[in-house]
Short mmCIF file of C-alpha atoms in Angstrom, two decimals:
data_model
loop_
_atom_site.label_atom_id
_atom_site.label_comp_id
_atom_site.label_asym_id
_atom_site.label_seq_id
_atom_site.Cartn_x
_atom_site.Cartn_y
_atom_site.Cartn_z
CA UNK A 22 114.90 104.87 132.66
CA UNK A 23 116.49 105.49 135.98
CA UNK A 24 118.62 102.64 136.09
CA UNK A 25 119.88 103.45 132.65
CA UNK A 26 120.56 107.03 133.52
CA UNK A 27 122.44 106.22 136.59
CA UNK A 28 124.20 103.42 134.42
CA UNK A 29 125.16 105.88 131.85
CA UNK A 30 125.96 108.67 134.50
CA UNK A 31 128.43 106.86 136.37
CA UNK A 32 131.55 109.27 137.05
CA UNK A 33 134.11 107.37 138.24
CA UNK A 34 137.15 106.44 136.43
CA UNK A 35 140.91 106.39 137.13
CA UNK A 36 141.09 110.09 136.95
CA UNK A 37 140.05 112.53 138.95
CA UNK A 38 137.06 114.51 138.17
CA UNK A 39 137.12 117.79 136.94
CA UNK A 40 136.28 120.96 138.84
CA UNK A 41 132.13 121.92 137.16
CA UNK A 42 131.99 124.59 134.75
CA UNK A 43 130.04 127.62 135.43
CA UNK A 44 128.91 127.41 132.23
CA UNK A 45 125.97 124.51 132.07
CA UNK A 46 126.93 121.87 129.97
CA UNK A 47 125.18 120.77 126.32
CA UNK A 48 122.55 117.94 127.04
CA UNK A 49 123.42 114.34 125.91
CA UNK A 50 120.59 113.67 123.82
CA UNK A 51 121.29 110.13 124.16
CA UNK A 52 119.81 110.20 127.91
CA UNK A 53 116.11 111.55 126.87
CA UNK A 54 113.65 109.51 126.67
CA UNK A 55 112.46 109.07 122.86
CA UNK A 56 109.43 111.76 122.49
CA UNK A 57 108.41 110.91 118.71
CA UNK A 58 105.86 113.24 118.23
CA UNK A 59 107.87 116.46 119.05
CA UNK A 60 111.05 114.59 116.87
CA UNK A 61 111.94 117.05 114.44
CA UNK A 62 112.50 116.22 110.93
CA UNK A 63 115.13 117.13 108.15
CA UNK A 64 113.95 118.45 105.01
CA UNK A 65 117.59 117.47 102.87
CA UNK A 66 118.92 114.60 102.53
CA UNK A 67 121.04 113.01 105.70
CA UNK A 68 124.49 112.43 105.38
CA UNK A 69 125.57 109.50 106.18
CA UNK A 70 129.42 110.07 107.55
CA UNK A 71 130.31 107.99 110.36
CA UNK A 72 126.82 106.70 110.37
CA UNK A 73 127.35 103.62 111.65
CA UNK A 74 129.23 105.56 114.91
CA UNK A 75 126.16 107.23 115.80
CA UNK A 76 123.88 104.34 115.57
CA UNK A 77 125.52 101.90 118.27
CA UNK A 78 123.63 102.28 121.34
CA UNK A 79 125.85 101.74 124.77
CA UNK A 80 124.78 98.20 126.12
CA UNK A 81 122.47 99.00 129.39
CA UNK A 82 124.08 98.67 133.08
CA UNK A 83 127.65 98.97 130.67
CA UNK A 84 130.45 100.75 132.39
CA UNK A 85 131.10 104.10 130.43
CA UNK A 86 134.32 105.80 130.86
CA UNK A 87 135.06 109.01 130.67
CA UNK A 88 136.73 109.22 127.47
CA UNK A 89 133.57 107.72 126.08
CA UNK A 90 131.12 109.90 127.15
CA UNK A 91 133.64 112.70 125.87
CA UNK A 92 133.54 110.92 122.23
CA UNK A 93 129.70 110.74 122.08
CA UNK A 94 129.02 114.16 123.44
CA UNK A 95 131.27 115.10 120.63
CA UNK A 96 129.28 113.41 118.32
CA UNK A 97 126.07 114.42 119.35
CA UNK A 98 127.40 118.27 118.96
CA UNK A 99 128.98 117.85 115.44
CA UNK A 100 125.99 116.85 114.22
CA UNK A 101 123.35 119.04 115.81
CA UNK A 102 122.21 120.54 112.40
CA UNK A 103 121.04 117.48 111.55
CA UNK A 104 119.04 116.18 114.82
CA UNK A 105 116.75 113.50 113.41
CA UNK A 106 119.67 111.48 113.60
CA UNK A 107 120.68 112.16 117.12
CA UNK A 108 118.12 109.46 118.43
CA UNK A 109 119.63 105.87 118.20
CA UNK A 110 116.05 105.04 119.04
CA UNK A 111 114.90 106.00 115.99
CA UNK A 112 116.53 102.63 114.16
CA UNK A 113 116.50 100.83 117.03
CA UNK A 114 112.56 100.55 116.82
CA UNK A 115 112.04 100.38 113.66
CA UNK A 116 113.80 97.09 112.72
CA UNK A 117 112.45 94.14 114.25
CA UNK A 118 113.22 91.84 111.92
CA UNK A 119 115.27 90.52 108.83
CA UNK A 120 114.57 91.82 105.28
CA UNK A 121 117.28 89.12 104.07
CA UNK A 122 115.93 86.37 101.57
CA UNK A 123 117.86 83.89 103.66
CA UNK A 124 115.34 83.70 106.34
CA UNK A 125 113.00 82.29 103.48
CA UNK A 126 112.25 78.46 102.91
CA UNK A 127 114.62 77.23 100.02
CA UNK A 128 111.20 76.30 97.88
CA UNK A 129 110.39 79.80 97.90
CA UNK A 130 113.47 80.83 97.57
CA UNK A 131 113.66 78.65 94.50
CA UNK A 132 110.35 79.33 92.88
CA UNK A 133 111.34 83.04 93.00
CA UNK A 134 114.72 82.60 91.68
CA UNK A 135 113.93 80.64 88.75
CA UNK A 136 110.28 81.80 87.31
CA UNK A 137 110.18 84.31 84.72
CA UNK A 138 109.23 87.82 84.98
CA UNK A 139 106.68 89.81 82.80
CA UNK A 140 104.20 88.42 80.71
CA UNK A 141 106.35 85.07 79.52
CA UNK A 142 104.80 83.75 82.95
CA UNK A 143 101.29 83.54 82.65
CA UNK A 144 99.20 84.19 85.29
CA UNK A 145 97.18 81.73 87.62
CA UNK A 146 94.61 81.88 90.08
CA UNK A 147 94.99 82.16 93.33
CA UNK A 148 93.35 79.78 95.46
CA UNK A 149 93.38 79.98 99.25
CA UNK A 150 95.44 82.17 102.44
CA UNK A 151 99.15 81.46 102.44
CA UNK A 152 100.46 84.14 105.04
CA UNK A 153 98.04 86.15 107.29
CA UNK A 154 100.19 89.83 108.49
CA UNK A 155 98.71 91.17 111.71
CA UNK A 156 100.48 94.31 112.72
CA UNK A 157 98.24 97.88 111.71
CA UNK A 158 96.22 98.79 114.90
CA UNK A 159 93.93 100.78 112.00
CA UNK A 160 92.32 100.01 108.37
CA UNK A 161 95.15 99.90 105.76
CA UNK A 162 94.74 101.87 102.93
CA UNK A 163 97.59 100.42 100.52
CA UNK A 164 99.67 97.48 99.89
CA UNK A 165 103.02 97.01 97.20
CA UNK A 166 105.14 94.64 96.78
CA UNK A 167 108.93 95.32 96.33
CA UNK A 168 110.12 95.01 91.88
CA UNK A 169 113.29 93.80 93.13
CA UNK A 170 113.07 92.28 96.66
CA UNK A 171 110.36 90.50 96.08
CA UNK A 172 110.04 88.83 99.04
CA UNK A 173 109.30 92.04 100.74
CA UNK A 174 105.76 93.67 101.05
CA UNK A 175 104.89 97.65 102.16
CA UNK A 176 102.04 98.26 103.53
CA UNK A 177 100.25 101.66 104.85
CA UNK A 178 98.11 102.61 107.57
CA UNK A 179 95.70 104.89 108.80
CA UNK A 180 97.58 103.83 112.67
CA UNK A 181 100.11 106.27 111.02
CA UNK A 182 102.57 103.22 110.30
CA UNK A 183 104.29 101.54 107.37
CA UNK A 184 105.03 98.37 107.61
CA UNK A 185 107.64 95.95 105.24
CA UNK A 186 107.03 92.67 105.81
CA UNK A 187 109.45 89.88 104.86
CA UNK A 188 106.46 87.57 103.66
CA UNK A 189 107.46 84.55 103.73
CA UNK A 190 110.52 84.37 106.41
CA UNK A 191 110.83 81.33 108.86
CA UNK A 192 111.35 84.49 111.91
CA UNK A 193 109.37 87.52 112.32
CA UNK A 194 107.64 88.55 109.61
CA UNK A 195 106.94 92.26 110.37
CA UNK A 196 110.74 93.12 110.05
CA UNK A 197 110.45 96.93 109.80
CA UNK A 198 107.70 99.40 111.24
CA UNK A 199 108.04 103.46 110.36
CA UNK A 200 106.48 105.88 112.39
CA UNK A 201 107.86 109.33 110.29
CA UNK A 202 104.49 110.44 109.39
CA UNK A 203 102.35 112.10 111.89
CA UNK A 204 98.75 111.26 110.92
CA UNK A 205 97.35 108.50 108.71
CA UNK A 206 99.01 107.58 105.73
CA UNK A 207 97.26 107.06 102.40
CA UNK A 208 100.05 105.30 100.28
CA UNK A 209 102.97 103.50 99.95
CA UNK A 210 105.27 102.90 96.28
CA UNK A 211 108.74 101.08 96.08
CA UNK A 212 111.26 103.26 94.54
CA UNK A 213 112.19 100.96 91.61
CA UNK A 214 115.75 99.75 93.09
CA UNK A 215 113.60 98.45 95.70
CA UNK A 216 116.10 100.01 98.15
CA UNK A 217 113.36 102.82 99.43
CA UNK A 218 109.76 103.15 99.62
CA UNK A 219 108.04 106.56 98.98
CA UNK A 220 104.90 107.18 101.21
CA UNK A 221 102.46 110.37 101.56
CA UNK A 222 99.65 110.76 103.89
CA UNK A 223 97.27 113.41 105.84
CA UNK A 224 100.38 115.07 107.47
CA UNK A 225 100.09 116.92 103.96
CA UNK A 226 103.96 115.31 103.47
CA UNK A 227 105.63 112.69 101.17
CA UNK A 228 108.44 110.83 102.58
CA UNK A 229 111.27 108.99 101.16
CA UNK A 230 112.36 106.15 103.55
CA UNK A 231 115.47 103.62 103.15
CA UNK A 232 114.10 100.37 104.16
CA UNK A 233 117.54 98.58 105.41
CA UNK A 234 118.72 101.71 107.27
CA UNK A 235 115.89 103.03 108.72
CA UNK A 236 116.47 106.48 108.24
CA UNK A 237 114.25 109.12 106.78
CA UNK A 238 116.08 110.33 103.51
CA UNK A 239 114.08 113.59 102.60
CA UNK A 240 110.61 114.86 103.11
CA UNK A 241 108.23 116.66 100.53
CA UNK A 242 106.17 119.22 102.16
CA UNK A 243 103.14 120.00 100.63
CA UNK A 244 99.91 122.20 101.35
CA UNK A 245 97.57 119.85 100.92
CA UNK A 246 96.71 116.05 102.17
CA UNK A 247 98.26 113.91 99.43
CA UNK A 248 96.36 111.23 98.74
CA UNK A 249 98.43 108.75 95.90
CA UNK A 250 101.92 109.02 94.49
CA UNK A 251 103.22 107.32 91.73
CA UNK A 252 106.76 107.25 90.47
CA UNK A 253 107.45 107.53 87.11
CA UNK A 254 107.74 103.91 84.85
CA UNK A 255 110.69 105.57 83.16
CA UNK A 256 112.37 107.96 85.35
CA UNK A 257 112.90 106.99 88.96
CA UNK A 258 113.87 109.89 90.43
CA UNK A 259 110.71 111.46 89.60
CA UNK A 260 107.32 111.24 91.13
CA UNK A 261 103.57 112.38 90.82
CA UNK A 262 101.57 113.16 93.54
CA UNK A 263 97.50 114.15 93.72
CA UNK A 264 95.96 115.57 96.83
CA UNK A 265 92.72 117.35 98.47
CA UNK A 266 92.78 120.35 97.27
CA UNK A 267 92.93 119.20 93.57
CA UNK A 268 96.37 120.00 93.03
CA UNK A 269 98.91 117.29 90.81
CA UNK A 270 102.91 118.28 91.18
CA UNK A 271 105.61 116.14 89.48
CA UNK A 272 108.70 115.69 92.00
CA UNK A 273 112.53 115.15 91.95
CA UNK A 274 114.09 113.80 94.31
CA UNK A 275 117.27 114.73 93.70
CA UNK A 276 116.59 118.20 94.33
CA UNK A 277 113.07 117.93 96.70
CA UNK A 278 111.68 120.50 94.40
CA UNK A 279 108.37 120.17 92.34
CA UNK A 280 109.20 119.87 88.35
CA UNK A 281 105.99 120.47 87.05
CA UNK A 282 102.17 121.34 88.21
CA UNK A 283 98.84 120.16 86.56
CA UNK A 284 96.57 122.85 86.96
CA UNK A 285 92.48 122.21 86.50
CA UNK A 286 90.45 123.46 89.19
CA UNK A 287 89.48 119.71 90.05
CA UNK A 288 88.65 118.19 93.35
CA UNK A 289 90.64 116.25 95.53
CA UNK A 290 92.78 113.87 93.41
CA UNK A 291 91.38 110.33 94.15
CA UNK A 292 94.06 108.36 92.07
CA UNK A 293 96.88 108.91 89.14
CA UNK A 294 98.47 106.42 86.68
CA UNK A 295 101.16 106.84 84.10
CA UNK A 296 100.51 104.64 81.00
CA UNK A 297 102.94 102.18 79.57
CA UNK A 298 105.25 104.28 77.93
CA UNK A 299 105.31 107.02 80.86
CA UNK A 300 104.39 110.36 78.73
CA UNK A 301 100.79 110.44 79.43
CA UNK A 302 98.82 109.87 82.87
CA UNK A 303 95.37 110.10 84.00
CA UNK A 304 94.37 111.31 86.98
CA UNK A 305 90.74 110.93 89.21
CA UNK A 306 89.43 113.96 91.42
CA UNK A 307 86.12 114.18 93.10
CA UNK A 308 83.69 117.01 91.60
CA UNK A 309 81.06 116.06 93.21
CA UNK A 310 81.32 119.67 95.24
CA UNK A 311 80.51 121.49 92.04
CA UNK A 312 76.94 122.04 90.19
CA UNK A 313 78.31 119.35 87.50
CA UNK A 314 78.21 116.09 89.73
CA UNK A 315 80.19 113.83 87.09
CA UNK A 316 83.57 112.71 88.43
CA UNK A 317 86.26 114.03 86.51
CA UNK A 318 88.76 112.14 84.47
CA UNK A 319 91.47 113.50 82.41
CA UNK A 320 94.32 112.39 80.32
CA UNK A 321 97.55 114.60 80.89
CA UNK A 322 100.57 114.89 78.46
CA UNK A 323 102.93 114.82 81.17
CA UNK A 324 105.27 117.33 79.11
CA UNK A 325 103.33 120.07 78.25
CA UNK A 326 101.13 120.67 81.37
CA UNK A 327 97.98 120.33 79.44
CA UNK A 328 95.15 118.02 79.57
CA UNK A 329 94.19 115.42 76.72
CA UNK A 330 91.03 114.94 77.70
CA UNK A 331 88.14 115.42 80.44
CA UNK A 332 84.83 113.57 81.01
CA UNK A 333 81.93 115.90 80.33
CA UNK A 334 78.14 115.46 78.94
CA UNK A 335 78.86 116.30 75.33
CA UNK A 336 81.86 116.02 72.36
CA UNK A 337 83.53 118.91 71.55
CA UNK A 338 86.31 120.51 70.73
CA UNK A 339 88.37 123.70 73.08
CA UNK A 340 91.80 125.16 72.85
CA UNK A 341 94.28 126.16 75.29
CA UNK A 342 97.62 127.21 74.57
CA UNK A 343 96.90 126.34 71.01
CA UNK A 344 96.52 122.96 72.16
CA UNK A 345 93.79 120.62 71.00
CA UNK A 346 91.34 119.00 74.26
CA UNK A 347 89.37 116.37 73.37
CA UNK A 348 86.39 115.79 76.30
CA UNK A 349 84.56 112.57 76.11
CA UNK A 350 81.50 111.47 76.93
CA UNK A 351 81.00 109.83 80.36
CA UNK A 352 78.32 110.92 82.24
CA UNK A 353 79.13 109.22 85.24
CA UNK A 354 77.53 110.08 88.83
CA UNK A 355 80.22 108.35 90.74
CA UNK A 356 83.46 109.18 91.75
CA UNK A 357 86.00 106.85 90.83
CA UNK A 358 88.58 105.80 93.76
CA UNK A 359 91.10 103.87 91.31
CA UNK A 360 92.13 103.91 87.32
CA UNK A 361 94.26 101.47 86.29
CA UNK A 362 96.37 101.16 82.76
CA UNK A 363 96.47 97.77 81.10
CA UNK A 364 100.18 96.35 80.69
CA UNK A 365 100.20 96.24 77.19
CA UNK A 366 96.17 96.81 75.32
CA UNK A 367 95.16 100.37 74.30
CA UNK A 368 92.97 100.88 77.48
CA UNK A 369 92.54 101.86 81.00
CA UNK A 370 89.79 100.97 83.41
CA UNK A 371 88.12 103.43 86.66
CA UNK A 372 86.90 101.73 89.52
CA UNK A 373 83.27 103.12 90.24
CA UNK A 374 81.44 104.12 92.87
CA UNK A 375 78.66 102.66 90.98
CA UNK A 376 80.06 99.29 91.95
CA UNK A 377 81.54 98.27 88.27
CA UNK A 378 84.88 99.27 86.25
CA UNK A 379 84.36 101.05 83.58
CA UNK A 380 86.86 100.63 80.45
CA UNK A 381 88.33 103.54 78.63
CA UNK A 382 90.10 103.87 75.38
CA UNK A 383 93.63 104.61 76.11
CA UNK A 384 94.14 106.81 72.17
CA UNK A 385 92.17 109.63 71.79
CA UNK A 386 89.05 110.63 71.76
CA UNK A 387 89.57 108.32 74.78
CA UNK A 388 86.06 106.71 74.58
CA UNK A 389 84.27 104.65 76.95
CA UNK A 390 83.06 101.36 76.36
CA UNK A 391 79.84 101.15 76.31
CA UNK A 392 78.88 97.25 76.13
CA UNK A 393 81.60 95.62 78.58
CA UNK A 394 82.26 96.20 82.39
CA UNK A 395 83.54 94.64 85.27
CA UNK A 396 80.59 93.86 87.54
CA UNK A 397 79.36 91.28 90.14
CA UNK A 398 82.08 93.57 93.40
CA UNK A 399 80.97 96.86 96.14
CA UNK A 400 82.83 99.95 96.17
CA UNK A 401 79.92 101.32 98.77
CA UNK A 402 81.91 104.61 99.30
CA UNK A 403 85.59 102.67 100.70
CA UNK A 404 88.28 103.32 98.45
CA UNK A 405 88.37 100.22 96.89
CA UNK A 406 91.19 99.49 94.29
CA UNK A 407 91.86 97.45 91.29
CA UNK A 408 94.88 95.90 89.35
CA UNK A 409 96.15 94.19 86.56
CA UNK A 410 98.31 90.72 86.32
CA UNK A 411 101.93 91.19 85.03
CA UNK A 412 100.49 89.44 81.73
CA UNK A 413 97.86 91.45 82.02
CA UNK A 414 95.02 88.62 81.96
CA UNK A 415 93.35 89.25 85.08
CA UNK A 416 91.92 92.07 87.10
CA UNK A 417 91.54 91.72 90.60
CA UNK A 418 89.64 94.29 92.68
CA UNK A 419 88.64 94.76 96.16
CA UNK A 420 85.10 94.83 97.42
CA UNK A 421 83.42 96.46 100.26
CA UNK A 422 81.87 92.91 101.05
CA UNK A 423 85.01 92.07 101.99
CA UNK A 424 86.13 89.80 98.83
CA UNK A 425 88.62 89.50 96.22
CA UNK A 426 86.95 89.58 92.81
CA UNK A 427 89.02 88.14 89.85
CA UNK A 428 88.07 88.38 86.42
CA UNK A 429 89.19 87.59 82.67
CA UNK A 430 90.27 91.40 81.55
CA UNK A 431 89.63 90.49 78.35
CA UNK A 432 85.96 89.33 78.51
CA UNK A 433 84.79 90.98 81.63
CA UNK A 434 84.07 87.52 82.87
CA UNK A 435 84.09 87.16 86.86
CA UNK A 436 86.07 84.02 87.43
CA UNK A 437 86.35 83.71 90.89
CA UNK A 438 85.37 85.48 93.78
CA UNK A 439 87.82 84.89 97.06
CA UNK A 440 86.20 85.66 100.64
CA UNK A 441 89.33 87.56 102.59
CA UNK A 442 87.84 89.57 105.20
CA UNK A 443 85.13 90.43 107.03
CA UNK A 444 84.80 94.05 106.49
CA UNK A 445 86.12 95.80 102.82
CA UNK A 446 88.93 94.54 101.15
CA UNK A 447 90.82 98.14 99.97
CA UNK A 448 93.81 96.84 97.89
CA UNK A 449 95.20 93.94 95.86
CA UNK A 450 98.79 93.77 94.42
CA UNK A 451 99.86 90.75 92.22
CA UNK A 452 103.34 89.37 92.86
CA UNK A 453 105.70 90.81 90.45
CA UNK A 454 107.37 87.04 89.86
CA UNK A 455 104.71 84.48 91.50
CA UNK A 456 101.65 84.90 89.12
CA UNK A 457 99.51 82.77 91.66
CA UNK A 458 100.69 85.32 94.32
CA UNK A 459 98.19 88.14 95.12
CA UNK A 460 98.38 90.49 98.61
CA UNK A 461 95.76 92.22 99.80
CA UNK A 462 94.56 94.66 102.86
CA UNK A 463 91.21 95.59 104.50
CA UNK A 464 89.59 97.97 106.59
CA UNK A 465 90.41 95.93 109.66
CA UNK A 466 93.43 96.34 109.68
CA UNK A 467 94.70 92.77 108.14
CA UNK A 468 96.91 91.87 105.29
CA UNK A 469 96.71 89.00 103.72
CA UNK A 470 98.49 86.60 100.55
CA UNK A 471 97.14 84.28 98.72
CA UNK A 472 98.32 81.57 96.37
#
């Protein structure tokens, strides 16, 4: 850091110096050393004029002329309101890599290119490790993959991290790594333009991130730890998010403001899901604090702020707002880290901690199945998840032992069972184009594809 200061300090130059001004002069910011944790953040979105000025970074041991230094201590001034972006250092670390598709082999390349999305391509089963991703220093708590770049991955850490990784490139594989949250983050969602990724965490924020600049576009305070977000299947600029203290708001981004808030007195918010045709979702807290120890699941009309439905001992009928309720039965004991809609069948399914997925009616009186469940897989208290194939065929879940557990959705059946890691495997994402294509992540740290 010496060196650099005394290369970026150097005063001579054709003309003569300047007599010093009693007044002390502003800092050049671009001369600290880069203090993350004490880097403060914008909460509007950053304009991006002359952008691409502020980013270039002086070569080291570079001769700097005066005139320079006058230019960037300009800069640096003009854009003090905004001093998140002050930091070249900031972009600098972050990108280590390409997200291009170029770096990928042509046969991948190809495969993607040219296979069907959606349910015209049928899933298959994967079979054995294609691309091991070392990178989180802590367990990883989500994985997604990108809808549009799908040769990109996200992944989120409780090392405070998210990573994209450029799965299957012929260079580095990691090719960005973001450090805006300040404790662990819970998970990670590709906005659907697959341009940004939206990520929450125990900093009690949400943050929207563009992946190919680098930059942090706006931040979501909240006042609890947010635990899942989801964006909406029909809407992308808006977004649901679930935390500790019970509390469900729907976002907009284009304003940073909260559009609507689900009010029940639950527990921390374990998971959300918006079915198929994005006006309902359901949403997972944790009771178990109360004297009823059932976890709670409800159906929301996402419109009129009022639940559908809620898991109790008994059937009956109660009105609010002039609004029907219908509770179900489920007297369940568990809490349920994960529900899941099916692409296109009338029915969701809650991972248990029970160890089994239970199926649910998706039209009321939402009703649980009694004589079918997915068994055979741990959930042993980690926050194991499950999904769906694009043709909706299979469900994969995690397992605390460590496994990937694939079954027939329609039958229950367990059809194979995939060893991945030595301690739990937390979450499994199916490729949205390769239906032999599943990633995964575990409590080590790892993430994984197979195929």
């Amino acid at each position: 850091m010496d060196l650099l200061f005394k290369a970026y300090s150097n005063t001579s130059d054709d003309e003569p110096e300047p007599e010093p001004d009693p007044e002390p002069k502003p800092v050049n910011h671009h001369h600290l050393p880069f203090r993350p944790s004490k880097r403060p953040k914008s909460e509007y979105l950053f304009p991006t004029l002359d952008l691409q000025k502020r980013e270039e970074a002086p070569l080291p041991g570079r001769y700097i002329s005066k005139r320079e230094r006058a230019l960037a201590g300009a800069v640096s001034q003009a854009h003090e309101p905004n001093p998140i972006h002050q930091d070249h250092h900031v972009i600098n670390q972050s990108v280590l890599g390409s997200i291009s598709e170029l770096d990928l082999p042509h046969d991948v390349l190809s495969s993607m290119r040219h296979k069907p999305k959606g349910r015209a391509q049928l899933s298959q089963i994967p079979g054995k490790l294609s691309v091991a991703l070392h990178g989180h220093a802590k367990a990883v708590n989500a994985v997604h993959w990108s809808p549009t770049h799908v040769h990109l991955l996200a992944s989120a850490g409780m090392d405070q991290t998210i990573c994209i990784w450029n799965v299957w490139s012929r260079g580095q594989k990691k090719a960005r790594v973001f450090s805006f949250h300040n404790a662990a983050v819970k998970d990670v969602k590709w906005s659907q333009q697959g341009s940004f990724v939206l990520s929450c965490g125990y900093d009690c924020s949400s943050r929207l991130i563009d992946v190919e600049k680098g930059l942090e576009s706006l931040i979501f305070r909240d006042d609890q730890v947010v635990g899942v977000i989801k964006f909406h299947p029909d809407d992308s600029n808006l977004f649901l998010s679930g935390g500790s203290k019970g509390r469900l708001r729907l976002w907009d981004v284009r304003t940073g403001k909260v559009v609507h808030e689900y009010i029940r007195g639950l527990g921390p918010i374990l998971d959300v899901e918006f079915s198929t045709d994005g006006k309902q979702f359901v949403s997972s807290s944790d009771v178990s604090g109360c004297n009823i120890s059932e976890n709670s699941i409800i159906v929301w009309d996402i419109s009129r702020q009022v639940p559908l439905s809620n898991e109790v001992r008994d059937i009956f009928l109660h009105h609010l707002v002039s609004i029907a309720e219908i509770f179900m039965v489920y007297a369940e004991a568990y809490t349920c880290p994960c529900v899941r809609y099916h692409p296109f069948d009338p029915y969701f399914v809650a991972q248990s901690n029970g160890n089994y997925i239970a199926i649910f009616s998706s039209k009321p009186p939402f009703k649980l199945d009694k004589y079918k469940r997915y068994e055979s897989h741990g959930v042993s208290g980690f926050p194991i998840k499950c999904n769906f194939s694009l043709d909706g065929e299979k469900l994969a879940s995690g397992s605390s032992d460590g496994s990937i557990y694939l079954y027939n959705s329609r039958s229950s059946v367990l059809v194979k069972k995939i060893k991945a890691y030595e301690e739990a495997c937390v979450d499994i994402a199916f490729h949205p184009i390769l239906s032999n294509v599943i990633a995964s992540c575990s409590w080590n740290g790892d993430v994984s594809v197979f195929e």
